[in-house]
mmCIF file of C-alpha atoms and ligand atoms in Angstrom:
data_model
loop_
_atom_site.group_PDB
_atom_site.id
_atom_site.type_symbol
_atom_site.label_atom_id
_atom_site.label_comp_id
_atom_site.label_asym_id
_atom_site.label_seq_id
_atom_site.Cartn_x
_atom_site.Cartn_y
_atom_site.Cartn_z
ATOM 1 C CA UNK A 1 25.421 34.190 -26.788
ATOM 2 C CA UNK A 2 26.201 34.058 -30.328
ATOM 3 C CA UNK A 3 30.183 32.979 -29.861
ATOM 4 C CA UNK A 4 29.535 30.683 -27.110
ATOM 5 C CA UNK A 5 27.269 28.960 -29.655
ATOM 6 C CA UNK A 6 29.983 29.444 -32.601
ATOM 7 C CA UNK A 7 31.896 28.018 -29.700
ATOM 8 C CA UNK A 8 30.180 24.642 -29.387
ATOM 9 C CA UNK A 9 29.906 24.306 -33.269
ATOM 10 C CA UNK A 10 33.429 25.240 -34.020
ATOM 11 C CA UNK A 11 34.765 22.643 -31.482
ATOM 12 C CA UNK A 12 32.795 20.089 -32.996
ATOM 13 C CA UNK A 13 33.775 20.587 -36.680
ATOM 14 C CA UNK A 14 37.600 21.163 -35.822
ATOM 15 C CA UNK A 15 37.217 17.338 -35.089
ATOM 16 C CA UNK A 16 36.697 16.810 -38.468
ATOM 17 C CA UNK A 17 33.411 14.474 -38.059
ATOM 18 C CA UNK A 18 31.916 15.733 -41.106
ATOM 19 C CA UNK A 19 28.634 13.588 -40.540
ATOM 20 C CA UNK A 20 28.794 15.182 -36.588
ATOM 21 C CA UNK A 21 26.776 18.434 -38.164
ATOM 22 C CA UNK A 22 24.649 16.648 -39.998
ATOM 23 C CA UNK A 23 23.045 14.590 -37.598
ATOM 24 C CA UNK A 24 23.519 17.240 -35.035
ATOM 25 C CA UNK A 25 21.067 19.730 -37.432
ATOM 26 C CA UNK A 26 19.075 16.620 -37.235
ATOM 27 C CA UNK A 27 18.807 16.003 -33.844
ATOM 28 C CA UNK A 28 18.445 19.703 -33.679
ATOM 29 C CA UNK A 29 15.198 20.177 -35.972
ATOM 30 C CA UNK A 30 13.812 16.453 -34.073
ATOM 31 C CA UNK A 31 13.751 18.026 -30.527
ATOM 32 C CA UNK A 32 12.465 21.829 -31.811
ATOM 33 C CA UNK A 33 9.418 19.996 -33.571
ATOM 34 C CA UNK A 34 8.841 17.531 -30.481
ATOM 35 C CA UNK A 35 8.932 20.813 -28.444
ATOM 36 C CA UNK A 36 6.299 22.687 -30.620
ATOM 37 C CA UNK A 37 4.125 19.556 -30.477
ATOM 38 C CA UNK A 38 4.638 19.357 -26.584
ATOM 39 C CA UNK A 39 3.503 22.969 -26.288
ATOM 40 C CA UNK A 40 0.633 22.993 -28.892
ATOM 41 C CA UNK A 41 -0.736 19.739 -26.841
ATOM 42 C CA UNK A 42 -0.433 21.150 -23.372
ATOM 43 C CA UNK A 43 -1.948 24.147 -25.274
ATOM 44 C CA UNK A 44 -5.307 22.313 -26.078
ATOM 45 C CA UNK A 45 -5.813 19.465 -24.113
ATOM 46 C CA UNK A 46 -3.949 21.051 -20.982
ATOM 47 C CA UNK A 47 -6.554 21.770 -19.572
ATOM 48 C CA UNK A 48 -6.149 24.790 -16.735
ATOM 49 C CA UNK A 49 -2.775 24.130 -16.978
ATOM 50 C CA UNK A 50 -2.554 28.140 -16.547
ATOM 51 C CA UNK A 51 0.727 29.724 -14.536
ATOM 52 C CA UNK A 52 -2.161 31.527 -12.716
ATOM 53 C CA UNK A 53 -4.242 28.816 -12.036
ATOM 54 C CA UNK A 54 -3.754 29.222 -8.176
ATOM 55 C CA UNK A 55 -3.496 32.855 -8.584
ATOM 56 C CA UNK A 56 -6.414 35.207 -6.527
ATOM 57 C CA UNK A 57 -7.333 37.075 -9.774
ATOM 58 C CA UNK A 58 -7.511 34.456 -12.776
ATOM 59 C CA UNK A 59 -6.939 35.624 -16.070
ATOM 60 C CA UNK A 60 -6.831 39.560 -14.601
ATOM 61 C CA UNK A 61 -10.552 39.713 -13.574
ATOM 62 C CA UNK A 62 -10.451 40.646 -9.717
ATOM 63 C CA UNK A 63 -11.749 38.181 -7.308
ATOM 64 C CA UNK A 64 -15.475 37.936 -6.648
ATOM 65 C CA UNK A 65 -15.746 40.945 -3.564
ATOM 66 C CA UNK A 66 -18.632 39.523 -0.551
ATOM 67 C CA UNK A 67 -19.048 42.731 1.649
ATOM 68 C CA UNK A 68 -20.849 43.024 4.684
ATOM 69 C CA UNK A 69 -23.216 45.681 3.736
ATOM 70 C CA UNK A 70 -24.817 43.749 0.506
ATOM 71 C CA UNK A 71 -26.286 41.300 2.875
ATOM 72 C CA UNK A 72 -29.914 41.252 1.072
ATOM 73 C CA UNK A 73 -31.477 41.247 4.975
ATOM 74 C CA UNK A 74 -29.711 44.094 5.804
ATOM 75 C CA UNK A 75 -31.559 46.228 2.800
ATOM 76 C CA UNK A 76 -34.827 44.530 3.785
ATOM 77 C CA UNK A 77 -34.798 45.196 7.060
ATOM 78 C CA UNK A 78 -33.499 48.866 6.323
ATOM 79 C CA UNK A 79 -36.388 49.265 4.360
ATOM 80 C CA UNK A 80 -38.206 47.666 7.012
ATOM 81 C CA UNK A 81 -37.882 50.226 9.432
ATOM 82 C CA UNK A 82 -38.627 52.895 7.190
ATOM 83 C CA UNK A 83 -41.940 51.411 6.294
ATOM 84 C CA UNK A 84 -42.439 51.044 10.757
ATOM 85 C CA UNK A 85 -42.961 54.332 10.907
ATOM 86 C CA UNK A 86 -46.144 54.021 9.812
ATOM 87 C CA UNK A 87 -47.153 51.524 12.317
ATOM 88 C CA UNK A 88 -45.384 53.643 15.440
ATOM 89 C CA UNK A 89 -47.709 55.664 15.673
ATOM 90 C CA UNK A 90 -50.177 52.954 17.012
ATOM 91 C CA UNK A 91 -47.413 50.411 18.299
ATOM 92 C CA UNK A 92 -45.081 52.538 19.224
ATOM 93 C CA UNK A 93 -41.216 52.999 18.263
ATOM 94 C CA UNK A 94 -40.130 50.497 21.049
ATOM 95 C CA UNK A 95 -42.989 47.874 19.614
ATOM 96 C CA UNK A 96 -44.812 47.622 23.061
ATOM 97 C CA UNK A 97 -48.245 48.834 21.447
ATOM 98 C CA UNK A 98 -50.424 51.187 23.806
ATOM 99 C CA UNK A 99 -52.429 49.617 25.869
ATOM 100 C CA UNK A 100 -54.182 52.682 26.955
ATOM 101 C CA UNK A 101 -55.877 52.753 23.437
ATOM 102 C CA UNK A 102 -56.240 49.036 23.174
ATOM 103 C CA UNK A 103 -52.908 48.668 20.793
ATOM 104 C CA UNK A 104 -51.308 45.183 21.094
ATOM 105 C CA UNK A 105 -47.468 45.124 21.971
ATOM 106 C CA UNK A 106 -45.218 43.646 18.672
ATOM 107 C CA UNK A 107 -42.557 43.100 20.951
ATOM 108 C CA UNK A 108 -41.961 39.198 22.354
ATOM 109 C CA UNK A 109 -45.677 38.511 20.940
ATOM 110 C CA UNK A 110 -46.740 35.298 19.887
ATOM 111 C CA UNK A 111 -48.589 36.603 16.877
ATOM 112 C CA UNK A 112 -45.373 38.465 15.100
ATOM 113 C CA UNK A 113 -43.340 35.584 16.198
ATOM 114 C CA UNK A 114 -45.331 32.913 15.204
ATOM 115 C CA UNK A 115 -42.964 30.773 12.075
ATOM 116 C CA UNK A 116 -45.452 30.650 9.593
ATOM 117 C CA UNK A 117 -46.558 34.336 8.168
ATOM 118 C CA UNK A 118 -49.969 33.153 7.257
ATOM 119 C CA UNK A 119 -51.867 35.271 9.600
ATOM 120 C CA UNK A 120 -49.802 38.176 9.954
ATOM 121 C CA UNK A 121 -49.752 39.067 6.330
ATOM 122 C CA UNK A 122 -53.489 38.854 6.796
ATOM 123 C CA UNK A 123 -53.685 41.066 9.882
ATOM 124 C CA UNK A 124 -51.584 44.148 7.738
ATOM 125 C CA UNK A 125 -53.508 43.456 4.338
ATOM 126 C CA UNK A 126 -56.743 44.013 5.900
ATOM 127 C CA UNK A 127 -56.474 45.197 8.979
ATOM 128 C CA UNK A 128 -57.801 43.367 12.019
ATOM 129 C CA UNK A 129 -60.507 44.160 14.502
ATOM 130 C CA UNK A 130 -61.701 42.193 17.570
ATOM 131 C CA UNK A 131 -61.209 40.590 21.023
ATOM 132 C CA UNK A 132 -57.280 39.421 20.691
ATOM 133 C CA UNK A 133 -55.244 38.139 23.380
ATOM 134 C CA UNK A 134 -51.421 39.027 22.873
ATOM 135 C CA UNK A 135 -48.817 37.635 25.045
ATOM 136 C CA UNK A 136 -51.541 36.526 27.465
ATOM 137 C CA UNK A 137 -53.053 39.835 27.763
ATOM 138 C CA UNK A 138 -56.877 40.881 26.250
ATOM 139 C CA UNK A 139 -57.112 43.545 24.247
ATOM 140 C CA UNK A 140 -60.738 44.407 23.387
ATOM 141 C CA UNK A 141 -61.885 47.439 21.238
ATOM 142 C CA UNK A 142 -58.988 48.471 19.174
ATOM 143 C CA UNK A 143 -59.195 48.112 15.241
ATOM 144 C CA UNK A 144 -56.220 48.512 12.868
ATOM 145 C CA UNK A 145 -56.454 49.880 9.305
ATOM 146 C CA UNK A 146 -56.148 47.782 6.551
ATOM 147 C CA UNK A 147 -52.582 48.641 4.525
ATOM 148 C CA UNK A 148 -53.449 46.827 0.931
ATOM 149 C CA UNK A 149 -52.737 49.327 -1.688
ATOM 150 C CA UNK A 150 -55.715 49.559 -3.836
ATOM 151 C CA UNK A 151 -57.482 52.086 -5.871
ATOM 152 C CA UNK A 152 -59.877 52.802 -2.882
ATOM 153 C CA UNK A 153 -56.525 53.119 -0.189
ATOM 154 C CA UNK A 154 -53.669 54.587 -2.586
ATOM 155 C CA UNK A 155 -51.461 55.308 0.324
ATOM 156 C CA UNK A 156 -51.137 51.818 1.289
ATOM 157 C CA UNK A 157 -48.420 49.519 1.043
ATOM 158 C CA UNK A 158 -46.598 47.779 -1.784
ATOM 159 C CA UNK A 159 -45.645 43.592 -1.367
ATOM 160 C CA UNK A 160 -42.329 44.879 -0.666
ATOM 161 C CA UNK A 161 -43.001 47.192 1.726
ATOM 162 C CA UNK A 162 -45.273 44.338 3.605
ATOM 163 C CA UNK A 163 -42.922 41.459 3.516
ATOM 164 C CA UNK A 164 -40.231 44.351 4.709
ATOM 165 C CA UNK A 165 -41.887 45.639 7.594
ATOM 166 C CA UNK A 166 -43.140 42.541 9.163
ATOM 167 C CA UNK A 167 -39.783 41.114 8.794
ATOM 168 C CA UNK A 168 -38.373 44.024 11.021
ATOM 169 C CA UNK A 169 -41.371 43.703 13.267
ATOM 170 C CA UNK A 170 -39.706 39.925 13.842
ATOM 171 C CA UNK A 171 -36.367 40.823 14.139
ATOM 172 C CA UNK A 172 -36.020 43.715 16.217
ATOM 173 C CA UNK A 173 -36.894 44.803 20.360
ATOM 174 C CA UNK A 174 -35.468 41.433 20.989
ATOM 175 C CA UNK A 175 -37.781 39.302 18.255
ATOM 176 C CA UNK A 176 -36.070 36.690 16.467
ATOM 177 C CA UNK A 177 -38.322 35.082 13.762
ATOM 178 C CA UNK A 178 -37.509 33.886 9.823
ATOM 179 C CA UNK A 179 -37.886 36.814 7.203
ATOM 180 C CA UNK A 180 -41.020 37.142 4.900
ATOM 181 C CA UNK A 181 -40.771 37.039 1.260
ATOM 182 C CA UNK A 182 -42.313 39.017 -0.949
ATOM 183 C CA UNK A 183 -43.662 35.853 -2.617
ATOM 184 C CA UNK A 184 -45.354 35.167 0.653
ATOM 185 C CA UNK A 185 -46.725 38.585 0.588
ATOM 186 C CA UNK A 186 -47.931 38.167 -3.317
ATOM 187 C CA UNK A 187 -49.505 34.896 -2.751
ATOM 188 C CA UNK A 188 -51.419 35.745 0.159
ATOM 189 C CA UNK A 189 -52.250 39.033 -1.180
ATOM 190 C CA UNK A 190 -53.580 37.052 -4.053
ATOM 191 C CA UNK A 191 -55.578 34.353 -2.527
ATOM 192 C CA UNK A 192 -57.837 37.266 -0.540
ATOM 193 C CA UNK A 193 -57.725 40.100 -3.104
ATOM 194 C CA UNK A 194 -61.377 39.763 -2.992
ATOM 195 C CA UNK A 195 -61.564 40.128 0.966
ATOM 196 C CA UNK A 196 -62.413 43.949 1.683
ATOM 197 C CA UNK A 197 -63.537 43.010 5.229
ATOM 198 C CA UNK A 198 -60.771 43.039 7.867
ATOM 199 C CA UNK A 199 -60.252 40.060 9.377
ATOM 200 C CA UNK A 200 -61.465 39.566 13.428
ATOM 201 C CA UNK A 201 -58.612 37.418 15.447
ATOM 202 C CA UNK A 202 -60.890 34.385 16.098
ATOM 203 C CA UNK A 203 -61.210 34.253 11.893
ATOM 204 C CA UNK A 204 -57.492 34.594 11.679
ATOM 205 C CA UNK A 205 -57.106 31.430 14.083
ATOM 206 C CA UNK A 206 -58.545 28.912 11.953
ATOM 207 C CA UNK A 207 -56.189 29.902 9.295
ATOM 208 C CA UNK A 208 -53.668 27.361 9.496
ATOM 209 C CA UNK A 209 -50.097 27.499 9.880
ATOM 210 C CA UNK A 210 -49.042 24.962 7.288
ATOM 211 C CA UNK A 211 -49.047 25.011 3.705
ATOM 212 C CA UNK A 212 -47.314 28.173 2.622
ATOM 213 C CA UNK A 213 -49.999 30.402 1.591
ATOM 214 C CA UNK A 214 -52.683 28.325 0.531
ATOM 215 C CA UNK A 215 -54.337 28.074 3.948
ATOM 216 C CA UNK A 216 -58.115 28.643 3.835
ATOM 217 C CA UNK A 217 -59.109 25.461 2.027
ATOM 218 C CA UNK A 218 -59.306 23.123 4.581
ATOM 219 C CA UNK A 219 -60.014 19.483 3.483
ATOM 220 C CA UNK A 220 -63.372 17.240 3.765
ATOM 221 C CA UNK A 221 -62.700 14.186 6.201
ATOM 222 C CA UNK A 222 -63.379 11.779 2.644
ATOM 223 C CA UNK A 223 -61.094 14.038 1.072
ATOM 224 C CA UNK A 224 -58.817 13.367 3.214
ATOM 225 C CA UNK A 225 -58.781 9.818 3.429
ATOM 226 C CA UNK A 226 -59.105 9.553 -0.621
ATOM 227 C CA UNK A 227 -55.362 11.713 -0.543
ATOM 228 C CA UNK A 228 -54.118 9.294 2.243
ATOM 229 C CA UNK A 229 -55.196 6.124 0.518
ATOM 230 C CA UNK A 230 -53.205 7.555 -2.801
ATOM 231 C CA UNK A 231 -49.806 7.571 -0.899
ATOM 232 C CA UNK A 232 -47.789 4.705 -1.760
ATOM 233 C CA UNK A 233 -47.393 2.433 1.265
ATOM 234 C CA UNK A 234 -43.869 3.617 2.897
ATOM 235 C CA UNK A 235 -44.605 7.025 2.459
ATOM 236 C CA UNK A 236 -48.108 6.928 4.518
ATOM 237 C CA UNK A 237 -45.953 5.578 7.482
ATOM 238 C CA UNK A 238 -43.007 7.997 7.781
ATOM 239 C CA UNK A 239 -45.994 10.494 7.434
ATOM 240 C CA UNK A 240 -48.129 8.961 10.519
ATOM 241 C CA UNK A 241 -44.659 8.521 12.345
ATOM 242 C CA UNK A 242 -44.093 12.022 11.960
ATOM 243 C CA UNK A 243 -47.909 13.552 12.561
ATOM 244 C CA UNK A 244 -47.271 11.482 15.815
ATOM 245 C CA UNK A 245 -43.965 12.602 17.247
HETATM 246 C C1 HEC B 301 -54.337 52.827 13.770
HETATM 247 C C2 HEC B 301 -53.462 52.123 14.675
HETATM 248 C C3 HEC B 301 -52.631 50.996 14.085
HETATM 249 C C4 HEC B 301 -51.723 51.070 13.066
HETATM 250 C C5 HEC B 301 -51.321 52.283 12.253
HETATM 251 C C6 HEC B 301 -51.179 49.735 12.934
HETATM 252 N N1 HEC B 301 -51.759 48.878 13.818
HETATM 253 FE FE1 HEC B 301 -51.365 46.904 14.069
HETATM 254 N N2 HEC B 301 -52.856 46.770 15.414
HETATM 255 C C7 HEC B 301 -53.586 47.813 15.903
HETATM 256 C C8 HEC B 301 -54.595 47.311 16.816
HETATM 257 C C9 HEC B 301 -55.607 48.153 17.588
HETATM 258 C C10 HEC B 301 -54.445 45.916 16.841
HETATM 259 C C11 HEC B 301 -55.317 44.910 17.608
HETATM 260 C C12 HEC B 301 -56.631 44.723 16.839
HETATM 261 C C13 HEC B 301 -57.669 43.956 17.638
HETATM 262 O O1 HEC B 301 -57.903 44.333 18.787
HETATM 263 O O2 HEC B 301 -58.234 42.997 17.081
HETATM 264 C C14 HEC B 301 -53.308 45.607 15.982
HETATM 265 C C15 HEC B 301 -52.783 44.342 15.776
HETATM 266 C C16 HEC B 301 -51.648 44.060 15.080
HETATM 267 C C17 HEC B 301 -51.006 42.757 15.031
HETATM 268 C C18 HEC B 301 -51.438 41.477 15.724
HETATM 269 C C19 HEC B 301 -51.405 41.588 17.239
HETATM 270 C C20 HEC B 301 -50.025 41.837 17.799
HETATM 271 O O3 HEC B 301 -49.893 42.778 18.596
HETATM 272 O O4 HEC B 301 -49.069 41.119 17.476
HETATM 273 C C21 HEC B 301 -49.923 42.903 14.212
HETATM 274 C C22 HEC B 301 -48.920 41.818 13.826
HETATM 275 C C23 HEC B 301 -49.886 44.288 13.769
HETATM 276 N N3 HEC B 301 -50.930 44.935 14.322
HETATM 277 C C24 HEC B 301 -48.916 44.790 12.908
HETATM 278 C C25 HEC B 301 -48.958 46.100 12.414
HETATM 279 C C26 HEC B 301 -48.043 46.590 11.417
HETATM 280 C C27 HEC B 301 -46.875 45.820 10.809
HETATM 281 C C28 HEC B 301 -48.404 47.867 11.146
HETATM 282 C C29 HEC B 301 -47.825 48.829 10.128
HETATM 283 C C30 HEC B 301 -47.847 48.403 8.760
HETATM 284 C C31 HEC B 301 -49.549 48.174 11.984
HETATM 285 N N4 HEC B 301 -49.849 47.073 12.730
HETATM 286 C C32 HEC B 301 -50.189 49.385 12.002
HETATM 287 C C33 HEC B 301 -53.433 49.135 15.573
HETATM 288 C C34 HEC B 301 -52.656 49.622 14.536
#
């Protein structure tokens, strides 16, 4: 290295140019402080103009892992079925109910499957009692404890456990419905915490099925057409087009 460069230098000044090594140091010095500059530069204002910008594991930190089992529906419905057992015992394992005692199947009915969770997070709250009719069938004479966890019913069930179990009791023996939230749970949970009663099917019918949780409050015909009359103009229409489709 260091007599190839004595090399170069001693070829030059055998010539005799006795200027050549000045302007060569020159020269020299101009490109070294052009390079710094050109580095510093693409140091700050680069950018990522990193050599492991396209690199799986930037700057050493290991690339973000998604696995399979920390699916948060998995863990719900794990829980889910944990929480069933509780409920076997009148519906049964295979969620087919027992009719012989007046127990309602889960399985393929229209309650459980129904989108909105407005009613059934009533039904396991307070329990239900009452003429139903599940998957066409009567059922007349059967009542189901209420699971609220209260000072009065310490063994019942937490939110979590209720969004949990009904979401399993939609998504398994061949159910396929959204999952419950706990939210759901909380706000329903909320808007009856007064209700110690549990509820009788025809009560739970006139619940509605829109409007999240807030379902009980059903508005006055005036009240209605006040709210209507408030919408501005284009809005009103693309909400009677769609009330009518
Ligand atoms: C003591 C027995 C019993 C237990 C325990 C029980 N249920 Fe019920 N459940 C019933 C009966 C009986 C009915 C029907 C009530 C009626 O006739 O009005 C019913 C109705 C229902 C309904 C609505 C009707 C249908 O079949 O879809 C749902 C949903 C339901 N139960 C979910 C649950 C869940 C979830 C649990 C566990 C947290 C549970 N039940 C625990 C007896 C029980």
């Amino acid at each position: 290295m260091r007599a190839e460069a004595n090399t170069i230098f001693s070829v030059r000044s055998r010539r005799g140019q006795r200027g050549f090594g000045l302007v060569n140091s020159f020269l020299l010095s101009g490109a070294a402080v052009l390079l710094v500059w050109g580095g510093l530069y693409v140091g700050k204002y680069g950018g990522r103009f990193d050599g492991d910008e396209y690199s799986e594991i930037p700057h050493g930190r290991p690339a973000k892992v998604v696995a399979g089992s920390e699916d948060p529906n998995a863990k719900v419905l794990k829980l889910g079925a944990r929480v069933f057992q509780n409920c076997a015992a009148c519906h049964q394992a295979d969620g087919n109910g027992d009719p012989s005692k007046n127990v309602p199947p889960l399985a393929g009915s229209d309650w459980v499957l129904t989108e909105s969770p407005n009613r059934i997070i009533r039904i396991v709250l307070n329990g239900l009692g009452g003429p139903i009719t599940v998957k066409g069938t009567p059922f007349n004479g059967g009542a189901m404890n209420p699971w609220r966890k209260t000072a009065d019913n310490p063994s019942g069930l937490t939110v979590e456990e209720i969004a949990a179990v009904l979401s399993y009791a939609r998504n398994t023996w061949g159910n396929k419905a959204g999952i419950i939230s706990v939210d759901q749970v909380s706000a329903i949970a909320k808007e009856t915490e007064k209700r110690t009663d549990p509820w009788t099917p025809d009560e739970l019918l006139k619940v509605p099925l829109t409007g999240g949780a807030t379902a009980s409050a059903a508005l006055t015909p005036d009240q209605l057409k006040a709210a209507l009359k408030a919408m501005p103009a284009d809005a009103l229409d693309a909400l009677l087009k769609d009330v009518k489709k």
